[in-house]
């Protein structure tokens, strides 16, 4: 089995993702997204450290119904990690390595990965959702803001792809 045969065809994956999105709206009353889970976990950890954190106007809202971890979004993200791990294990793709270009050092790759993650975290809170939430939930509900965001994100990706492709060759 070659490497390409270990993955689902994108159209099959898209079909199942769309079906899952539809089912999540019906069962959970909300769509798919990840950024809310990280905000909830952060709020719960801060509360465990200092109970007065519940009085914080922003993060305290996650704690007003009790344990912030008892939420659909948190369960979803745990399932994504577990499902991804199981899928990778079944396909024999688990290995300890850092994906990078030949001329790109591991430390440089890790720096830019963590820097990008550091920037995107607060950005998802300001945008009221992560890219998956914006693209899936927003597009499915015909949110004009989500469509504008996705056009801008994909447009920027297409414009910057040649620069990054050179970095990886």
mmCIF file of C-alpha atoms in Angstrom:
data_model
loop_
_atom_site.group_PDB
_atom_site.id
_atom_site.type_symbol
_atom_site.label_atom_id
_atom_site.label_comp_id
_atom_site.label_asym_id
_atom_site.label_seq_id
_atom_site.Cartn_x
_atom_site.Cartn_y
_atom_site.Cartn_z
ATOM 1 C CA UNK A 1 0.000 0.000 0.000
ATOM 2 C CA UNK A 2 1.540 3.317 -1.003
ATOM 3 C CA UNK A 3 1.272 6.476 1.082
ATOM 4 C CA UNK A 4 -1.572 8.006 -0.955
ATOM 5 C CA UNK A 5 -3.784 4.943 -0.443
ATOM 6 C CA UNK A 6 -3.778 5.437 3.323
ATOM 7 C CA UNK A 7 -6.029 8.498 3.109
ATOM 8 C CA UNK A 8 -9.681 8.898 2.264
ATOM 9 C CA UNK A 9 -10.570 10.633 -0.969
ATOM 10 C CA UNK A 10 -11.291 14.315 -0.149
ATOM 11 C CA UNK A 11 -14.841 14.119 -1.518
ATOM 12 C CA UNK A 12 -15.631 11.129 0.711
ATOM 13 C CA UNK A 13 -14.163 12.922 3.716
ATOM 14 C CA UNK A 14 -16.101 16.092 2.826
ATOM 15 C CA UNK A 15 -19.338 14.126 2.548
ATOM 16 C CA UNK A 16 -18.853 12.609 6.008
ATOM 17 C CA UNK A 17 -17.805 15.954 7.495
ATOM 18 C CA UNK A 18 -20.921 17.632 6.083
ATOM 19 C CA UNK A 19 -23.093 14.814 7.398
ATOM 20 C CA UNK A 20 -21.459 15.104 10.828
ATOM 21 C CA UNK A 21 -22.034 18.871 10.809
ATOM 22 C CA UNK A 22 -25.718 18.349 10.018
ATOM 23 C CA UNK A 23 -26.073 15.747 12.775
ATOM 24 C CA UNK A 24 -24.251 17.954 15.316
ATOM 25 C CA UNK A 25 -26.701 20.801 14.647
ATOM 26 C CA UNK A 26 -29.602 18.406 15.283
ATOM 27 C CA UNK A 27 -28.187 16.503 18.280
ATOM 28 C CA UNK A 28 -26.103 19.136 20.091
ATOM 29 C CA UNK A 29 -27.845 22.274 18.862
ATOM 30 C CA UNK A 30 -24.534 23.679 17.621
ATOM 31 C CA UNK A 31 -22.001 22.986 14.938
ATOM 32 C CA UNK A 32 -18.357 22.028 14.908
ATOM 33 C CA UNK A 33 -15.469 24.206 16.090
ATOM 34 C CA UNK A 34 -12.481 24.038 18.381
ATOM 35 C CA UNK A 35 -11.598 27.430 19.837
ATOM 36 C CA UNK A 36 -14.394 27.419 22.415
ATOM 37 C CA UNK A 37 -13.014 24.206 23.889
ATOM 38 C CA UNK A 38 -9.630 25.748 24.568
ATOM 39 C CA UNK A 39 -11.244 28.798 26.168
ATOM 40 C CA UNK A 40 -13.318 26.519 28.398
ATOM 41 C CA UNK A 41 -10.343 24.382 29.420
ATOM 42 C CA UNK A 42 -8.322 27.533 30.195
ATOM 43 C CA UNK A 43 -11.156 28.967 32.278
ATOM 44 C CA UNK A 44 -11.563 25.714 34.223
ATOM 45 C CA UNK A 45 -7.815 25.447 34.899
ATOM 46 C CA UNK A 46 -7.662 29.071 36.049
ATOM 47 C CA UNK A 47 -10.667 28.462 38.317
ATOM 48 C CA UNK A 48 -8.970 25.412 39.852
ATOM 49 C CA UNK A 49 -5.941 27.596 40.563
ATOM 50 C CA UNK A 50 -7.954 30.489 41.993
ATOM 51 C CA UNK A 51 -11.712 30.233 42.628
ATOM 52 C CA UNK A 52 -12.124 34.021 42.463
ATOM 53 C CA UNK A 53 -11.488 33.684 38.725
ATOM 54 C CA UNK A 54 -15.197 32.863 38.356
ATOM 55 C CA UNK A 55 -15.915 36.558 38.944
ATOM 56 C CA UNK A 56 -13.980 37.519 35.810
ATOM 57 C CA UNK A 57 -16.463 39.010 33.356
ATOM 58 C CA UNK A 58 -15.099 37.265 30.255
ATOM 59 C CA UNK A 59 -13.852 33.880 31.356
ATOM 60 C CA UNK A 60 -16.266 33.564 34.260
ATOM 61 C CA UNK A 61 -19.074 33.163 31.725
ATOM 62 C CA UNK A 62 -17.684 29.729 30.904
ATOM 63 C CA UNK A 63 -18.007 28.728 34.563
ATOM 64 C CA UNK A 64 -21.530 29.979 35.306
ATOM 65 C CA UNK A 65 -23.101 26.576 34.631
ATOM 66 C CA UNK A 66 -20.599 24.617 36.727
ATOM 67 C CA UNK A 67 -17.761 22.630 35.228
ATOM 68 C CA UNK A 68 -16.642 24.310 31.993
ATOM 69 C CA UNK A 69 -15.377 20.957 30.716
ATOM 70 C CA UNK A 70 -18.898 19.466 30.624
ATOM 71 C CA UNK A 71 -19.618 21.006 27.240
ATOM 72 C CA UNK A 72 -20.182 19.658 23.721
ATOM 73 C CA UNK A 73 -17.197 21.540 22.283
ATOM 74 C CA UNK A 74 -14.752 20.085 24.816
ATOM 75 C CA UNK A 75 -16.046 16.565 24.207
ATOM 76 C CA UNK A 76 -15.795 17.165 20.444
ATOM 77 C CA UNK A 77 -12.138 18.257 20.604
ATOM 78 C CA UNK A 78 -11.202 15.278 22.795
ATOM 79 C CA UNK A 79 -12.926 13.066 20.209
ATOM 80 C CA UNK A 80 -11.009 14.745 17.373
ATOM 81 C CA UNK A 81 -7.687 14.022 19.078
ATOM 82 C CA UNK A 82 -8.635 10.433 19.903
ATOM 83 C CA UNK A 83 -10.089 9.805 16.447
ATOM 84 C CA UNK A 84 -7.029 11.280 14.752
ATOM 85 C CA UNK A 85 -4.718 9.153 16.853
ATOM 86 C CA UNK A 86 -6.692 5.969 16.212
ATOM 87 C CA UNK A 87 -6.869 6.713 12.484
ATOM 88 C CA UNK A 88 -3.118 7.376 12.286
ATOM 89 C CA UNK A 89 -2.369 4.206 14.259
ATOM 90 C CA UNK A 90 -4.579 2.092 12.003
ATOM 91 C CA UNK A 91 -2.881 3.520 8.891
ATOM 92 C CA UNK A 92 0.615 3.057 10.335
ATOM 93 C CA UNK A 93 1.382 6.792 10.207
ATOM 94 C CA UNK A 94 2.467 7.365 13.800
ATOM 95 C CA UNK A 95 6.095 8.353 14.012
ATOM 96 C CA UNK A 96 8.159 10.682 16.116
ATOM 97 C CA UNK A 97 9.393 13.378 13.754
ATOM 98 C CA UNK A 98 9.062 17.025 12.833
ATOM 99 C CA UNK A 99 7.698 17.591 9.329
ATOM 100 C CA UNK A 100 9.868 20.183 7.602
ATOM 101 C CA UNK A 101 11.690 21.013 4.409
ATOM 102 C CA UNK A 102 15.239 19.800 3.847
ATOM 103 C CA UNK A 103 16.715 23.281 4.292
ATOM 104 C CA UNK A 104 14.485 24.168 7.240
ATOM 105 C CA UNK A 105 15.830 23.438 10.722
ATOM 106 C CA UNK A 106 13.638 21.684 13.289
ATOM 107 C CA UNK A 107 14.002 24.595 15.715
ATOM 108 C CA UNK A 108 12.928 27.099 13.038
ATOM 109 C CA UNK A 109 9.934 24.907 12.158
ATOM 110 C CA UNK A 110 8.898 24.615 15.807
ATOM 111 C CA UNK A 111 9.366 28.350 16.397
ATOM 112 C CA UNK A 112 7.070 29.306 13.516
ATOM 113 C CA UNK A 113 4.518 26.644 14.441
ATOM 114 C CA UNK A 114 4.292 27.878 18.049
ATOM 115 C CA UNK A 115 4.372 31.531 16.989
ATOM 116 C CA UNK A 116 1.502 30.931 14.568
ATOM 117 C CA UNK A 117 -0.428 29.091 17.266
ATOM 118 C CA UNK A 118 0.224 31.920 19.713
ATOM 119 C CA UNK A 119 -1.197 34.441 17.233
ATOM 120 C CA UNK A 120 -4.190 32.386 16.166
ATOM 121 C CA UNK A 121 -5.390 31.705 19.718
ATOM 122 C CA UNK A 122 -6.389 35.286 20.576
ATOM 123 C CA UNK A 123 -7.441 35.882 16.960
ATOM 124 C CA UNK A 124 -10.043 33.114 17.154
ATOM 125 C CA UNK A 125 -11.564 34.714 20.221
ATOM 126 C CA UNK A 126 -11.685 38.118 18.514
ATOM 127 C CA UNK A 127 -13.216 36.589 15.374
ATOM 128 C CA UNK A 128 -15.712 34.651 17.516
ATOM 129 C CA UNK A 129 -14.532 31.322 16.176
ATOM 130 C CA UNK A 130 -11.748 29.296 14.666
ATOM 131 C CA UNK A 131 -11.325 28.598 10.979
ATOM 132 C CA UNK A 132 -13.207 25.309 11.216
ATOM 133 C CA UNK A 133 -16.069 26.962 13.037
ATOM 134 C CA UNK A 134 -16.124 29.885 10.617
ATOM 135 C CA UNK A 135 -15.896 27.692 7.521
ATOM 136 C CA UNK A 136 -18.221 24.896 8.572
ATOM 137 C CA UNK A 137 -20.774 26.462 10.888
ATOM 138 C CA UNK A 138 -20.695 29.934 9.389
ATOM 139 C CA UNK A 139 -20.922 28.774 5.798
ATOM 140 C CA UNK A 140 -23.674 26.279 6.645
ATOM 141 C CA UNK A 141 -25.724 29.009 8.317
ATOM 142 C CA UNK A 142 -25.023 31.494 5.486
ATOM 143 C CA UNK A 143 -23.196 33.937 7.755
ATOM 144 C CA UNK A 144 -21.911 36.809 5.609
ATOM 145 C CA UNK A 145 -19.015 37.397 8.007
ATOM 146 C CA UNK A 146 -17.935 33.765 7.791
ATOM 147 C CA UNK A 147 -18.029 33.838 3.984
ATOM 148 C CA UNK A 148 -15.946 37.043 3.946
ATOM 149 C CA UNK A 149 -13.491 35.474 6.378
ATOM 150 C CA UNK A 150 -13.129 32.302 4.318
ATOM 151 C CA UNK A 151 -12.652 34.228 1.050
ATOM 152 C CA UNK A 152 -9.955 36.308 2.769
ATOM 153 C CA UNK A 153 -8.293 33.262 4.363
ATOM 154 C CA UNK A 154 -8.194 31.240 1.151
ATOM 155 C CA UNK A 155 -7.152 34.298 -0.850
ATOM 156 C CA UNK A 156 -4.248 34.946 1.525
ATOM 157 C CA UNK A 157 -3.349 31.249 1.361
ATOM 158 C CA UNK A 158 -3.187 31.282 -2.424
ATOM 159 C CA UNK A 159 -1.106 34.492 -2.417
ATOM 160 C CA UNK A 160 1.370 33.264 0.207
ATOM 161 C CA UNK A 161 1.618 29.608 -0.857
ATOM 162 C CA UNK A 162 4.458 30.181 -3.378
ATOM 163 C CA UNK A 163 6.592 31.837 -0.686
ATOM 164 C CA UNK A 164 6.119 28.985 1.766
ATOM 165 C CA UNK A 165 6.522 26.348 -0.908
ATOM 166 C CA UNK A 166 10.030 27.724 -1.527
ATOM 167 C CA UNK A 167 10.735 27.400 2.201
ATOM 168 C CA UNK A 168 9.906 23.681 2.095
ATOM 169 C CA UNK A 169 11.829 22.718 -1.046
#
